[in-house]
Short mmCIF file of C-alpha atoms in Angstrom, two decimals:
data_model
loop_
_atom_site.label_atom_id
_atom_site.label_comp_id
_atom_site.label_asym_id
_atom_site.label_seq_id
_atom_site.Cartn_x
_atom_site.Cartn_y
_atom_site.Cartn_z
CA MET A 35 172.45 -175.40 -49.76
CA SER A 36 173.83 -177.73 -46.47
CA GLN A 37 172.94 -177.88 -43.30
CA HIS A 38 175.97 -177.66 -40.73
CA ASP A 39 177.51 -180.77 -38.63
CA ASN A 40 177.01 -179.30 -36.33
CA SER A 41 177.77 -182.59 -34.02
CA THR A 42 181.07 -181.23 -32.85
CA GLN A 43 180.01 -177.56 -32.58
CA ASP A 44 179.34 -175.33 -29.72
CA PRO A 45 175.27 -175.50 -28.77
CA ARG A 46 175.07 -171.75 -28.43
CA ILE A 47 175.32 -171.53 -31.87
CA TYR A 48 173.83 -174.49 -33.07
CA VAL A 49 171.02 -176.86 -32.00
CA SER A 50 169.87 -179.71 -32.76
CA ALA A 51 166.50 -181.47 -33.23
CA GLU A 52 168.00 -184.07 -30.14
CA GLN A 53 169.17 -181.13 -27.87
CA LEU A 54 165.39 -179.75 -28.98
CA ARG A 55 163.51 -183.14 -28.08
CA ARG A 56 165.07 -183.16 -24.14
CA LEU A 57 163.89 -179.39 -23.33
CA GLY A 58 160.72 -181.16 -22.96
CA PRO A 59 160.80 -182.38 -19.10
CA ARG A 60 162.08 -179.33 -18.75
CA ALA A 61 159.34 -177.12 -20.34
CA ARG A 62 156.21 -178.83 -17.81
CA SER A 63 156.73 -175.75 -15.42
CA LEU A 64 155.35 -173.62 -18.17
CA THR A 65 151.47 -172.21 -18.52
CA LEU A 66 150.51 -170.31 -21.25
CA LEU A 67 146.90 -170.85 -19.59
CA ALA A 68 144.86 -167.48 -18.65
CA ARG A 69 145.76 -167.36 -15.09
CA GLN A 70 149.20 -167.02 -14.89
CA PRO A 71 150.97 -165.84 -11.15
CA ALA A 72 151.12 -162.30 -10.29
CA GLN A 73 154.90 -162.26 -12.03
CA SER A 74 153.75 -162.92 -15.12
CA VAL A 75 153.72 -161.16 -18.89
CA LEU A 76 150.47 -162.51 -19.27
CA ASN A 77 149.39 -160.94 -15.80
CA GLY A 78 146.94 -158.59 -15.71
CA ARG A 79 145.46 -157.52 -19.22
CA TYR A 80 145.91 -159.31 -21.12
CA ALA A 81 145.27 -162.67 -19.66
CA SER A 82 141.45 -161.48 -20.24
CA ARG A 83 142.00 -161.80 -23.29
CA LEU A 84 143.92 -164.79 -23.43
CA ARG A 85 140.79 -167.25 -24.20
CA GLY A 86 141.80 -170.93 -23.79
CA ARG A 87 140.09 -173.72 -24.17
CA GLY A 88 136.14 -172.63 -24.95
CA LEU A 89 132.67 -174.55 -25.39
CA ASP A 90 132.19 -175.91 -28.58
CA PHE A 91 128.11 -174.71 -29.72
CA GLU A 92 126.85 -179.16 -30.28
CA GLU A 93 123.14 -178.15 -30.69
CA LEU A 94 119.54 -176.95 -29.56
CA ARG A 95 116.82 -178.87 -27.26
CA HIS A 96 113.21 -178.75 -25.72
CA TYR A 97 113.89 -176.98 -22.19
CA MET A 98 114.16 -179.53 -19.64
CA PRO A 99 111.53 -178.85 -16.51
CA GLY A 100 114.91 -178.05 -14.15
CA GLY A 101 117.20 -177.22 -15.76
CA ASP A 102 119.45 -174.61 -15.69
CA VAL A 103 117.03 -171.46 -17.40
CA ARG A 104 120.75 -170.22 -18.38
CA THR A 105 121.49 -171.53 -21.02
CA ILE A 106 117.27 -171.45 -22.19
CA ASP A 107 117.80 -169.52 -26.37
CA TRP A 108 115.21 -166.36 -25.97
CA LYS A 109 115.29 -165.77 -29.82
CA VAL A 110 115.09 -169.83 -30.58
CA THR A 111 112.09 -169.71 -27.95
CA ALA A 112 110.13 -166.65 -28.99
CA ARG A 113 110.40 -168.35 -32.80
CA THR A 114 109.25 -171.76 -32.56
CA GLY A 115 106.64 -170.98 -28.27
CA GLU A 116 108.37 -173.18 -27.05
CA PRO A 117 112.02 -173.07 -24.78
CA HIS A 118 114.99 -174.58 -25.76
CA VAL A 119 118.12 -174.32 -24.78
CA ARG A 120 121.90 -174.47 -26.58
CA VAL A 121 123.89 -177.64 -25.57
CA TYR A 122 128.09 -176.30 -25.01
CA THR A 123 130.92 -179.46 -25.19
CA GLU A 124 134.07 -178.51 -23.79
CA GLU A 125 136.88 -177.68 -26.73
CA ARG A 126 138.17 -180.98 -27.26
CA ASP A 127 142.00 -179.13 -28.08
CA ARG A 128 142.62 -176.45 -29.66
CA GLN A 129 145.22 -175.45 -32.62
CA THR A 130 148.22 -174.00 -31.24
CA LEU A 131 151.43 -172.05 -34.52
CA LEU A 132 154.04 -171.42 -33.73
CA LEU A 133 156.52 -168.97 -36.22
CA VAL A 134 159.85 -169.32 -36.16
CA ASP A 135 162.49 -167.40 -37.33
CA GLN A 136 165.45 -168.62 -39.15
CA ARG A 137 166.37 -166.47 -40.96
CA VAL A 138 170.63 -164.84 -41.39
CA SER A 139 169.87 -161.60 -39.36
CA MET A 140 169.19 -164.27 -36.83
CA PHE A 141 172.59 -166.05 -36.83
CA PHE A 142 173.82 -162.84 -34.27
CA GLY A 143 174.57 -162.94 -31.04
CA SER A 144 177.55 -160.79 -28.92
CA GLN A 145 177.30 -162.08 -25.30
CA VAL A 146 176.36 -165.56 -24.88
CA TYR A 147 173.51 -166.76 -27.40
CA MET A 148 172.47 -166.70 -31.04
CA LYS A 149 169.26 -165.16 -31.05
CA SER A 150 167.95 -168.17 -33.76
CA VAL A 151 169.28 -169.85 -31.20
CA VAL A 152 167.62 -168.23 -27.87
CA ALA A 153 163.81 -168.06 -30.53
CA ALA A 154 164.64 -172.59 -31.19
CA GLU A 155 164.95 -172.78 -27.98
CA ALA A 156 162.09 -170.75 -26.75
CA ALA A 157 159.72 -172.28 -30.07
CA ALA A 158 160.94 -176.07 -28.76
CA LEU A 159 160.21 -175.49 -25.00
CA VAL A 160 156.15 -173.89 -25.90
CA ALA A 161 155.79 -176.44 -28.43
CA GLN A 162 156.30 -179.16 -26.03
CA ARG A 163 154.29 -178.10 -23.12
CA VAL A 164 151.82 -177.17 -25.79
CA LEU A 165 151.64 -180.27 -26.62
CA ALA A 166 151.21 -182.53 -23.20
CA GLN A 167 148.60 -180.21 -22.38
CA GLY A 168 146.52 -181.71 -25.77
CA ASP A 169 146.27 -179.45 -27.40
CA ARG A 170 147.80 -179.35 -31.74
CA VAL A 171 150.73 -177.89 -32.12
CA GLY A 172 152.84 -177.66 -35.00
CA GLY A 173 153.49 -173.53 -37.53
CA PHE A 174 155.86 -172.35 -39.97
CA VAL A 175 159.95 -172.56 -39.76
CA PHE A 176 161.27 -170.40 -41.84
CA GLY A 177 165.53 -168.75 -43.33
CA ASP A 178 165.79 -167.23 -45.86
CA ASP A 179 164.85 -168.83 -49.30
CA SER A 180 162.36 -172.12 -47.46
CA ILE A 181 159.32 -172.47 -45.78
CA ALA A 182 158.57 -175.21 -44.29
CA GLU A 183 155.16 -175.73 -42.64
CA HIS A 184 153.37 -178.08 -40.17
CA ARG A 185 149.61 -178.34 -39.75
CA PRO A 186 149.32 -178.62 -36.25
CA GLN A 187 148.83 -182.09 -34.71
CA ARG A 188 148.04 -183.70 -31.66
CA ARG A 189 150.45 -185.97 -32.29
CA ALA A 190 154.12 -186.63 -31.01
CA VAL A 191 156.16 -187.73 -34.35
CA ALA A 192 154.36 -184.91 -35.83
CA LEU A 193 156.25 -182.10 -32.90
CA ASN A 194 159.45 -184.80 -33.82
CA GLN A 195 158.87 -183.49 -37.21
CA PHE A 196 158.13 -179.80 -36.39
CA LEU A 197 161.24 -179.68 -34.45
CA SER A 198 163.34 -181.22 -36.81
CA SER A 199 163.09 -178.59 -39.10
CA VAL A 200 163.16 -175.96 -36.64
CA ALA A 201 166.96 -177.86 -35.61
CA LYS A 202 167.33 -177.73 -40.40
CA ALA A 203 167.16 -174.63 -40.86
CA ASN A 204 169.19 -173.32 -37.67
CA ASN A 205 171.95 -175.98 -39.14
CA MET A 206 171.33 -173.65 -42.51
CA LEU A 207 173.19 -170.50 -40.71
CA ASN A 208 176.84 -169.92 -41.46
CA ALA A 209 179.14 -166.25 -42.04
CA ASP A 210 179.35 -166.80 -44.80
CA LEU A 211 175.50 -167.43 -46.06
CA ARG A 212 173.85 -166.53 -49.26
CA PRO A 213 170.11 -166.55 -49.60
CA GLN A 214 169.24 -166.94 -52.46
CA GLY A 215 165.54 -166.49 -51.73
CA SER A 216 163.99 -163.18 -50.45
CA ILE A 217 161.12 -165.08 -47.26
CA GLU A 218 160.19 -162.14 -45.15
CA LEU A 219 158.59 -162.01 -42.19
CA ASN A 220 154.94 -160.85 -44.02
CA ASP A 221 155.55 -163.83 -46.06
CA VAL A 222 155.06 -166.29 -42.64
CA LEU A 223 152.10 -163.26 -41.44
CA GLN A 224 150.15 -164.04 -43.92
CA LYS A 225 150.18 -168.07 -44.93
CA ALA A 226 149.40 -167.57 -41.62
CA SER A 227 146.48 -165.91 -41.51
CA ARG A 228 145.54 -168.21 -43.99
CA ILE A 229 145.59 -171.21 -42.29
CA VAL A 230 145.55 -170.44 -38.38
CA GLY A 231 140.72 -169.45 -38.64
CA SER A 232 139.59 -168.37 -35.26
CA ASN A 233 140.27 -168.86 -31.72
CA ALA A 234 143.88 -170.54 -31.90
CA LEU A 235 147.29 -169.38 -30.84
CA VAL A 236 149.93 -167.99 -32.57
CA LEU A 237 153.29 -166.72 -31.07
CA VAL A 238 156.70 -165.82 -33.49
CA PHE A 239 159.44 -166.00 -31.96
CA SER A 240 161.68 -163.64 -34.14
CA ASP A 241 163.67 -160.42 -34.40
CA PHE A 242 161.06 -159.06 -36.36
CA ASP A 243 163.80 -157.07 -39.20
CA GLY A 244 161.96 -155.67 -41.65
CA LEU A 245 159.36 -155.28 -39.87
CA ASN A 246 156.57 -152.34 -42.18
CA ALA A 247 152.99 -150.77 -41.72
CA GLN A 248 152.31 -154.34 -43.55
CA SER A 249 153.47 -156.19 -40.84
CA GLU A 250 150.87 -153.75 -38.39
CA GLN A 251 147.89 -154.84 -40.18
CA LEU A 252 148.32 -158.75 -40.16
CA ILE A 253 149.48 -158.42 -36.88
CA ARG A 254 146.07 -157.10 -35.83
CA LYS A 255 144.19 -159.14 -37.68
CA LEU A 256 145.25 -162.05 -36.61
CA SER A 257 145.65 -160.64 -33.10
CA ALA A 258 141.75 -159.98 -34.24
CA ALA A 259 141.18 -163.32 -33.71
CA ASN A 260 143.29 -165.69 -32.00
CA ASP A 261 145.86 -165.06 -29.02
CA LEU A 262 148.59 -163.26 -31.09
CA ILE A 263 151.90 -162.92 -28.40
CA LEU A 264 155.40 -161.85 -30.09
CA PHE A 265 158.57 -163.03 -28.75
CA PRO A 266 160.91 -160.75 -29.85
CA VAL A 267 164.33 -161.95 -29.69
CA THR A 268 167.04 -159.88 -29.38
CA ASP A 269 170.84 -159.16 -28.52
CA ALA A 270 172.13 -156.44 -25.90
CA LEU A 271 175.07 -154.82 -29.38
CA ALA A 272 171.63 -153.44 -31.29
CA ARG A 273 171.37 -151.61 -28.04
CA GLN A 274 174.56 -149.70 -27.08
CA LEU A 275 177.23 -149.75 -29.47
CA PRO A 276 180.68 -150.12 -28.11
CA PRO A 277 181.93 -146.57 -28.88
CA THR A 278 185.44 -148.31 -30.16
CA MET A 279 184.73 -150.74 -31.71
CA ARG A 280 185.49 -151.99 -35.02
CA ALA A 281 184.59 -155.15 -36.78
CA ALA A 282 184.24 -156.31 -40.39
CA ILE A 283 180.48 -157.50 -41.69
CA SER A 284 178.98 -159.09 -44.31
CA ASP A 285 175.36 -159.76 -45.43
CA GLY A 286 177.43 -163.32 -47.29
CA ILE A 287 178.14 -161.37 -49.82
CA LEU A 288 179.48 -157.68 -49.54
CA GLN A 289 181.75 -157.00 -46.77
CA ALA A 290 182.04 -154.17 -44.99
CA ASP A 291 184.86 -151.94 -41.96
CA PHE A 292 181.83 -151.20 -39.59
CA ASP A 293 182.88 -149.20 -37.07
CA ALA A 294 181.58 -147.60 -33.95
CA ARG A 295 184.11 -145.08 -33.51
CA ASP A 296 181.66 -143.09 -35.58
CA PRO A 297 179.36 -140.93 -33.12
CA ALA A 298 176.78 -141.07 -36.49
CA LEU A 299 176.69 -144.53 -36.89
CA ARG A 300 176.59 -145.49 -33.13
CA ALA A 301 173.23 -143.29 -33.45
CA ARG A 302 171.75 -145.07 -37.06
CA VAL A 303 172.19 -148.62 -34.87
CA LYS A 304 170.67 -148.05 -31.73
CA ALA A 305 167.57 -145.58 -33.84
CA THR A 306 166.93 -148.43 -36.35
CA PHE A 307 166.96 -150.71 -33.45
CA LEU A 308 164.36 -148.44 -31.22
CA ASP A 309 162.66 -147.76 -33.80
CA ARG A 310 161.82 -151.78 -34.22
CA VAL A 311 161.22 -151.84 -30.21
CA THR A 312 158.25 -149.05 -30.33
CA ASP A 313 156.77 -150.58 -33.12
CA LEU A 314 155.92 -153.92 -31.38
CA GLU A 315 155.03 -151.96 -27.61
CA ASP A 316 152.83 -149.45 -30.15
CA TRP A 317 150.70 -152.53 -31.32
CA SER A 318 151.57 -154.15 -28.55
CA GLN A 319 148.99 -151.27 -26.32
CA ARG A 320 146.15 -150.48 -28.99
CA TYR A 321 145.93 -154.50 -30.08
CA GLY A 322 146.27 -156.09 -27.27
CA PHE A 323 148.78 -158.75 -26.95
CA PRO A 324 151.18 -159.42 -25.25
CA LEU A 325 155.25 -159.12 -25.49
CA ALA A 326 157.64 -161.16 -24.25
CA PRO A 327 161.22 -160.35 -24.98
CA LEU A 328 163.93 -163.19 -24.88
CA GLU A 329 167.44 -161.69 -25.13
CA THR A 330 170.58 -163.44 -26.05
CA GLN A 331 173.49 -163.53 -22.93
CA VAL A 332 170.34 -165.49 -21.18
CA PRO A 333 169.04 -169.29 -21.52
CA ALA A 334 165.33 -169.93 -23.38
CA LEU A 335 164.47 -171.55 -20.07
CA ASP A 336 165.27 -169.77 -17.42
CA GLN A 337 164.07 -166.30 -19.59
CA LEU A 338 160.34 -168.56 -20.42
CA MET A 339 160.05 -169.13 -16.42
CA GLN A 340 160.79 -165.38 -15.62
CA LEU A 341 158.23 -163.97 -17.90
CA PHE A 342 155.91 -166.33 -17.11
CA GLY A 343 155.62 -166.16 -13.77
CA LEU A 344 156.74 -170.37 -13.22
CA ARG A 345 157.46 -171.46 -9.24
CA GLY A 346 159.42 -173.64 -8.53
CA GLY A 347 161.54 -176.71 -10.02
CA ILE A 348 161.24 -177.38 -13.41
CA GLY A 349 163.28 -180.95 -11.77
#
């Protein structure tokens, strides 16, 4: 499969690595820290779950007179007969894992941008902000045929490699794409669960095509040990098909006439969309992680600024 040449393409349809890198300076107003402005999607009960940088246990030491009694380890003190304290050091950094969906289902947009572009730009903004605050960043960029894995690192060159992977996967998409593989969202969620450990920040940028019961279990597992934020990318057309719409649709192999004048067809499309949204909202409430919904009619930066309660200019 060849990469699409987007050198002269509309940036609303395809992204380039340079386009994604240029977003970096504009990301400095973003914050995913626990203390959030009132209007932020992370405010309230979700903010309390965002661990942020924490403390790593370093060693036990004898208690010195005048020290903070709150640091005394009473179990060790009782066992040894001598007062001991636990010494902690602040974590130097934290790993952030971004899962960026660039499957063929993302190559759609009835408004301004393709879903694939919104996901790519939002992930690029967050990734560059994470690195700028001193944390490790990496993740998985996945299409229908391949998954590019980037272990979290705190290096600009590693971030550039990640952004290049996003752009490469994005440029693989086209209307005639015939995927040879069948990579599912669950495949990537499983990979993330295996490498991420705990106390990481996990961000998923996807339309969540293929969501099922297994997805719930994987998402529950990730959210139990880590801070999880899902960024569902949607298009207005999925919510409400125009009753006069007719189009030829294709999966890259087969083509069919799509006639939205059929009320039963419109109802099925809407029900599929609502089922997916409802599942995500239910899981968000049940397992205590936030949703940060993104749409195709507004630039990713503007949406992130609104979602995360940002104030002031983007400078």
